[in-house]
């Protein structure tokens, strides 16, 4: 006769009990069918029944690998069993207070991918440090699972580091909130990332880009202004004639267009700046004025840095969409980031210059200015950086075509300031 609630199933021991009006059966894995183990199973079952009657029973602690642990509670303060994906969704709702819509979307995408790799229906208490390291490896080397674009093998180290950072922040929240005792992403280091060197346009390449016969007038003006102001592409998209003072030769940068087509003020106060216009940019703006200046203005909501606050700007767009072959616009809407990227690659292809990403217009501005000896602090202020640290770190790249002239300058300086050593000749005997 077996103890109450103890069953033998083949070579396994199993106990059953009633919990929350449900008959639950759990196999005691690793327990051999012996007389002593049968008695131990009976005692375990009696303890569980007692815990259920006093309200102390924790399904997860008793049977952490059971499917019923996903249904019944755990030890958390909330009194309900917490799945990884459920807590991630709760955390994202909480972060709506802190994050911009753009950052929130990126975090949501990152957590969706990470949850699938970790096991979104697993108990958060089950996620281990080994799981975190395995996830990082799978992100780097595994196949992507995109639904809206072509999949590929692996991700960049930069992307992997971003995902690990988001997970670390989420699990830190879970630990501080009492859902877990330790953060499995503690000491999961970032992968080494080689910073890509700027690939600025050579002057000859730039001339080919803007003068090719198939390039539209607006495209030529756009790339000229981009290269000679260093504006970010979101700033170019949101540039309005109300921001431009041709008399004083300045542009006031006061807004940016995000990849989600949302207008907002620049991310930092240094980004709100006055850019001094060089003569090629002024000429391009004067040409563009004939294309877009007379179109009607629009009242645009601009999101401010303070959550929920906005202002309304009256904007007559400098660069407009829907231009016909003859330069007439059918809708005079603003040109977006996606359109700029597409236009850049099309212009590159038509002009036949070496392919590079569209952000190189900004690199080109910095490198050209540095190669002419312009003060790095001034360049930083024009580009919207708080100080010149970023300029010196990223943009201090000599143009390949300028190396010979720089060496000539060095040689000339040495001749003027450094004595030249001439070895003495031995005396010849007469």
XYZ file of C-alpha atoms in Angstrom:
430
model
C 0.000 0.000 0.000
C 1.517 3.331 -1.099
C 1.211 6.590 0.881
C -1.736 8.742 -0.131
C -1.080 10.744 -3.290
C 1.951 8.693 -4.374
C 1.880 6.835 -7.697
C 4.312 4.678 -9.622
C 4.470 5.221 -13.368
C 6.837 2.709 -14.942
C 10.245 3.479 -13.469
C 9.192 6.860 -12.064
C 7.613 8.136 -8.880
C 4.785 10.656 -9.105
C 2.756 12.569 -6.538
C -0.569 14.305 -6.915
C -2.321 17.009 -4.900
C -5.130 19.514 -5.241
C -4.023 23.128 -5.755
C -6.371 25.978 -6.622
C -9.152 23.465 -7.317
C -6.932 21.643 -9.824
C -5.560 18.100 -9.500
C -1.825 18.448 -10.109
C 0.504 15.527 -10.864
C 4.264 15.971 -10.708
C 6.888 13.362 -11.551
C 9.793 13.311 -9.094
C 12.636 13.347 -11.591
C 15.687 11.357 -10.573
C 13.891 9.475 -7.815
C 14.337 5.720 -8.211
C 11.412 3.500 -7.284
C 12.603 2.199 -3.921
C 10.860 1.665 -0.606
C 12.712 4.553 1.026
C 11.952 6.925 -1.857
C 8.282 5.958 -1.804
C 8.163 6.921 1.878
C 10.041 10.187 1.154
C 7.575 10.973 -1.633
C 4.721 10.496 0.818
C 6.356 12.901 3.274
C 7.003 15.466 0.520
C 3.405 15.273 -0.568
C 2.246 15.769 3.041
C 4.446 18.899 3.345
C 3.005 20.288 0.100
C -0.564 19.678 1.264
C 0.268 21.449 4.533
C 1.797 24.424 2.680
C -1.280 24.656 0.465
C -3.560 24.740 3.509
C -1.532 27.532 5.152
C -1.079 29.537 1.928
C 2.705 29.079 1.939
C 2.989 26.786 -1.084
C 5.144 28.097 -3.935
C 4.754 26.028 -7.076
C 7.850 27.455 -8.738
C 10.188 26.722 -5.818
C 8.904 23.157 -5.499
C 8.769 22.370 -9.217
C 10.718 25.037 -11.153
C 10.727 23.035 -14.401
C 7.053 22.159 -14.363
C 4.723 23.520 -17.037
C 2.217 24.189 -14.259
C 4.713 26.598 -12.723
C 3.910 28.857 -15.670
C 0.269 28.762 -14.653
C 0.505 29.017 -10.890
C 2.254 31.532 -8.665
C 5.780 32.179 -7.437
C 7.492 33.925 -4.548
C 7.242 37.478 -5.941
C 5.529 40.242 -4.019
C 2.912 40.381 -6.743
C 1.855 36.845 -5.869
C 1.733 35.867 -9.526
C 4.251 33.912 -11.574
C 6.240 36.237 -13.828
C 7.205 35.254 -17.339
C 10.080 37.000 -19.084
C 7.978 38.500 -21.862
C 5.237 39.671 -19.476
C 7.683 41.623 -17.329
C 9.389 43.072 -20.401
C 6.066 44.496 -21.570
C 5.420 45.986 -18.127
C 8.892 47.554 -18.114
C 8.355 49.124 -21.543
C 5.127 50.715 -20.316
C 6.994 52.152 -17.326
C 9.786 53.504 -19.572
C 7.306 55.489 -21.671
C 7.803 58.224 -19.070
C 11.559 58.418 -19.698
C 12.058 57.415 -23.306
C 11.312 59.276 -26.502
C 9.100 57.377 -28.977
C 12.202 56.653 -31.062
C 14.173 55.174 -28.141
C 11.120 53.249 -26.946
C 10.684 51.667 -30.371
C 14.347 50.642 -30.521
C 14.162 49.155 -27.009
C 10.964 47.270 -27.856
C 12.560 45.784 -30.977
C 15.698 44.820 -29.050
C 13.747 43.129 -26.244
C 11.542 41.271 -28.729
C 14.616 39.718 -30.340
C 16.303 38.986 -27.005
C 13.141 37.464 -25.503
C 12.904 35.022 -28.402
C 16.513 33.960 -27.857
C 16.209 33.673 -24.063
C 12.753 32.080 -24.173
C 9.924 34.563 -23.803
C 7.682 32.066 -21.972
C 10.334 31.127 -19.424
C 10.118 32.223 -15.831
C 12.348 35.216 -15.306
C 13.812 33.443 -12.265
C 15.102 30.748 -14.620
C 17.273 33.077 -16.731
C 20.932 32.466 -15.877
C 24.251 34.159 -16.553
C 25.014 31.354 -18.996
C 21.784 32.168 -20.855
C 22.918 35.795 -21.158
C 26.299 34.810 -22.589
C 24.675 32.338 -24.974
C 22.262 35.027 -26.150
C 25.160 37.376 -26.895
C 26.871 34.642 -28.929
C 23.677 33.847 -30.860
C 23.119 37.530 -31.611
C 26.612 37.820 -33.049
C 26.710 34.599 -35.079
C 23.118 33.388 -35.462
C 20.667 33.980 -38.287
C 18.452 37.044 -38.033
C 14.672 36.643 -38.075
C 13.414 39.847 -39.662
C 9.893 39.918 -41.055
C 10.200 43.119 -43.087
C 13.624 42.794 -44.731
C 16.181 40.276 -45.944
C 17.697 38.079 -43.252
C 21.422 37.541 -42.858
C 23.927 35.592 -40.804
C 24.909 37.443 -37.633
C 24.761 41.048 -36.449
C 27.371 43.745 -35.986
C 29.212 44.006 -32.682
C 27.703 47.465 -32.242
C 24.155 46.079 -32.527
C 24.928 43.221 -30.137
C 26.291 45.675 -27.566
C 23.138 47.781 -27.852
C 20.917 44.749 -27.211
C 23.032 43.656 -24.236
C 22.789 47.167 -22.768
C 18.983 47.154 -23.052
C 18.787 43.699 -21.438
C 21.108 44.771 -18.644
C 18.877 47.742 -17.872
C 15.747 45.573 -17.933
C 17.170 42.880 -15.642
C 18.493 45.559 -13.270
C 14.901 46.782 -12.995
C 13.716 43.209 -12.366
C 16.287 42.795 -9.594
C 15.545 46.126 -7.906
C 11.831 45.313 -8.051
C 12.320 41.975 -6.292
C 11.521 39.662 -9.197
C 15.046 38.197 -9.227
C 17.905 38.209 -6.738
C 20.776 38.674 -9.195
C 21.110 40.236 -12.630
C 22.154 37.542 -15.144
C 23.654 40.255 -17.369
C 26.094 41.443 -14.717
C 29.637 41.095 -16.095
C 28.430 40.354 -19.625
C 30.995 42.529 -21.329
C 30.640 44.501 -24.525
C 32.251 43.222 -27.693
C 35.168 45.173 -29.112
C 34.040 47.583 -31.809
C 36.359 49.062 -34.415
C 35.297 52.626 -35.061
C 34.703 53.191 -38.753
C 36.974 55.857 -40.163
C 35.312 58.765 -41.956
C 35.184 58.443 -45.734
C 34.799 62.078 -46.813
C 34.323 63.040 -50.418
C 37.334 64.175 -52.376
C 36.754 67.574 -53.975
C 36.887 65.991 -57.420
C 34.242 63.450 -56.343
C 32.018 66.199 -54.980
C 32.228 68.104 -58.259
C 31.210 64.978 -60.159
C 28.343 64.375 -57.725
C 26.687 67.783 -58.062
C 27.462 68.459 -61.731
C 26.334 65.197 -63.300
C 23.775 65.904 -66.011
C 21.205 63.491 -64.553
C 21.258 65.045 -61.051
C 18.266 67.313 -60.388
C 18.742 70.937 -59.363
C 17.279 70.253 -55.919
C 19.591 67.264 -55.368
C 22.641 69.326 -56.353
C 21.557 72.103 -53.985
C 20.862 69.611 -51.197
C 24.293 67.965 -51.356
C 26.036 71.331 -51.626
C 24.298 72.643 -48.506
C 24.893 69.337 -46.683
C 28.628 69.349 -47.421
C 29.190 73.062 -46.735
C 27.165 73.249 -43.483
C 27.672 69.825 -41.877
C 23.962 69.645 -41.008
C 22.566 66.279 -39.978
C 20.136 64.834 -42.479
C 17.213 65.175 -40.067
C 18.107 68.864 -39.763
C 18.172 69.220 -43.545
C 14.756 67.531 -43.791
C 13.245 69.979 -41.305
C 15.005 73.073 -42.648
C 12.556 75.919 -43.347
C 13.018 79.244 -45.075
C 12.014 80.869 -41.784
C 15.326 79.525 -40.351
C 17.517 81.126 -43.015
C 18.948 84.642 -42.993
C 20.709 85.154 -46.302
C 21.478 88.773 -45.460
C 23.490 87.797 -42.375
C 24.578 84.503 -43.960
C 23.281 82.209 -41.210
C 21.028 79.203 -40.625
C 19.366 78.758 -37.236
C 19.069 75.046 -36.430
C 16.028 74.625 -34.190
C 14.442 71.275 -35.093
C 15.182 67.771 -36.327
C 13.162 65.077 -38.124
C 13.401 61.578 -36.648
C 13.328 58.332 -38.603
C 9.733 57.953 -37.382
C 8.859 61.254 -39.130
C 8.412 63.128 -35.863
C 9.646 66.704 -35.539
C 11.506 67.508 -32.334
C 14.048 69.968 -31.026
C 17.699 68.871 -31.273
C 18.689 66.249 -28.711
C 21.047 68.576 -26.818
C 21.121 72.317 -26.291
C 24.391 72.433 -28.229
C 22.398 71.149 -31.206
C 20.334 74.355 -31.219
C 22.828 76.586 -32.957
C 23.532 79.221 -35.565
C 25.490 77.942 -38.550
C 27.550 80.432 -40.533
C 27.034 79.986 -44.256
C 29.947 79.610 -46.650
C 29.627 81.068 -50.141
C 28.877 77.721 -51.912
C 26.015 77.092 -49.463
C 24.661 80.620 -49.983
C 24.707 80.147 -53.751
C 22.911 76.795 -53.414
C 20.241 78.339 -51.165
C 19.678 81.139 -53.647
C 19.167 78.570 -56.398
C 16.862 76.504 -54.173
C 14.861 79.622 -53.319
C 13.604 79.709 -56.894
C 12.273 76.166 -56.423
C 10.555 76.155 -53.030
C 10.395 79.621 -51.453
C 6.921 80.573 -52.709
C 5.127 77.421 -51.581
C 2.713 77.789 -48.627
C 3.929 77.417 -45.055
C 2.708 74.756 -42.613
C 2.042 74.822 -38.866
C 4.191 72.000 -37.479
C 4.097 70.450 -33.992
C 7.620 70.317 -32.554
C 8.174 68.007 -29.571
C 10.226 69.649 -26.818
C 12.666 67.899 -24.487
C 10.202 67.992 -21.594
C 7.842 65.047 -21.924
C 4.462 66.010 -23.347
C 5.452 69.584 -24.198
C 5.424 70.962 -27.720
C 5.516 74.177 -29.714
C 4.180 75.085 -33.131
C 6.582 76.306 -35.825
C 5.504 77.895 -39.091
C 7.594 76.185 -41.744
C 8.048 76.761 -45.450
C 10.149 73.769 -46.418
C 13.451 74.362 -48.183
C 13.575 70.856 -49.663
C 10.272 69.497 -50.919
C 8.867 66.235 -52.223
C 6.905 65.498 -55.339
C 9.026 67.582 -57.694
C 8.317 66.904 -61.344
C 10.987 66.643 -64.006
C 10.631 70.395 -64.577
C 11.094 71.318 -60.907
C 7.422 71.862 -60.047
C 6.034 70.323 -56.876
C 2.751 68.436 -56.759
C 2.421 68.424 -52.948
C 5.257 70.579 -51.475
C 5.682 68.289 -48.448
C 8.967 67.988 -46.576
C 11.546 65.490 -47.763
C 12.122 62.679 -45.241
C 15.192 60.761 -44.072
C 14.334 57.712 -46.165
C 13.971 59.881 -49.259
C 17.337 61.554 -48.586
C 19.042 58.176 -48.229
C 17.465 56.949 -51.444
C 18.409 60.165 -53.248
C 21.998 59.901 -51.999
C 22.519 56.362 -53.264
C 20.879 57.253 -56.564
C 23.149 60.303 -56.937
C 26.229 58.231 -56.068
C 25.299 55.628 -58.662
C 24.588 58.184 -61.380
C 27.805 60.127 -60.827
C 29.934 56.983 -60.674
C 31.879 57.918 -57.537
C 32.845 55.388 -54.853
C 29.878 54.184 -52.797
C 29.654 55.287 -49.161
C 26.873 55.993 -46.664
C 25.020 59.350 -46.773
C 26.364 60.473 -43.378
C 29.659 61.109 -45.158
C 28.376 64.555 -46.160
C 28.805 65.553 -42.512
C 32.222 63.887 -42.332
C 33.206 65.757 -45.479
C 32.391 69.135 -43.933
C 34.510 68.403 -40.855
C 37.468 66.982 -42.764
C 37.517 69.762 -45.338
C 37.420 72.417 -42.640
C 40.139 70.714 -40.596
C 42.344 70.306 -43.658
C 42.130 74.083 -44.159
C 43.283 74.719 -40.594
C 39.923 75.873 -39.178
C 39.784 75.885 -35.366
C 38.346 72.516 -34.154
C 36.373 74.289 -31.417
C 34.623 76.426 -34.029
C 33.900 73.373 -36.189
C 32.396 71.628 -33.145
C 30.066 74.557 -32.465
C 28.960 74.630 -36.101
C 28.216 70.895 -36.062
C 26.276 70.988 -32.801
C 28.807 69.329 -30.490
C 29.192 70.504 -26.896
C 32.979 70.750 -27.258
C 35.690 69.791 -29.702
C 36.386 66.351 -28.176
C 34.231 64.558 -30.729
C 35.731 66.498 -33.623
C 39.287 65.611 -32.612
C 38.338 61.988 -31.923
C 36.339 61.262 -35.062
C 36.927 63.843 -37.758
C 40.628 64.676 -37.595
C 41.321 62.775 -40.820
C 43.568 64.183 -43.502
C 42.229 64.010 -46.988
C 44.326 61.579 -49.080
C 44.776 64.132 -51.855
C 46.165 66.651 -49.356
C 49.011 64.526 -47.990
C 51.660 65.775 -50.407
C 50.895 69.424 -49.723
C 51.007 68.801 -45.975
C 54.402 67.114 -46.276
C 55.637 70.064 -48.339
C 54.478 72.433 -45.574
C 56.370 70.365 -43.004
C 59.509 70.365 -45.118
C 59.316 74.135 -45.579
C 58.811 74.684 -41.848
C 61.798 72.499 -41.036
C 64.017 74.404 -43.448
C 63.084 77.693 -41.830
C 63.281 76.705 -38.172
C 65.611 73.716 -37.841
C 69.357 73.698 -38.545
C 70.433 71.203 -41.176
C 73.252 68.894 -40.161
C 76.021 68.672 -42.765
C 78.708 66.101 -41.977
C 82.244 67.428 -42.159
C 84.367 66.175 -45.000
C 87.686 64.503 -44.151
C 90.782 66.589 -44.854
C 92.730 65.428 -47.845
C 96.456 65.154 -47.588
C 98.347 67.432 -49.870
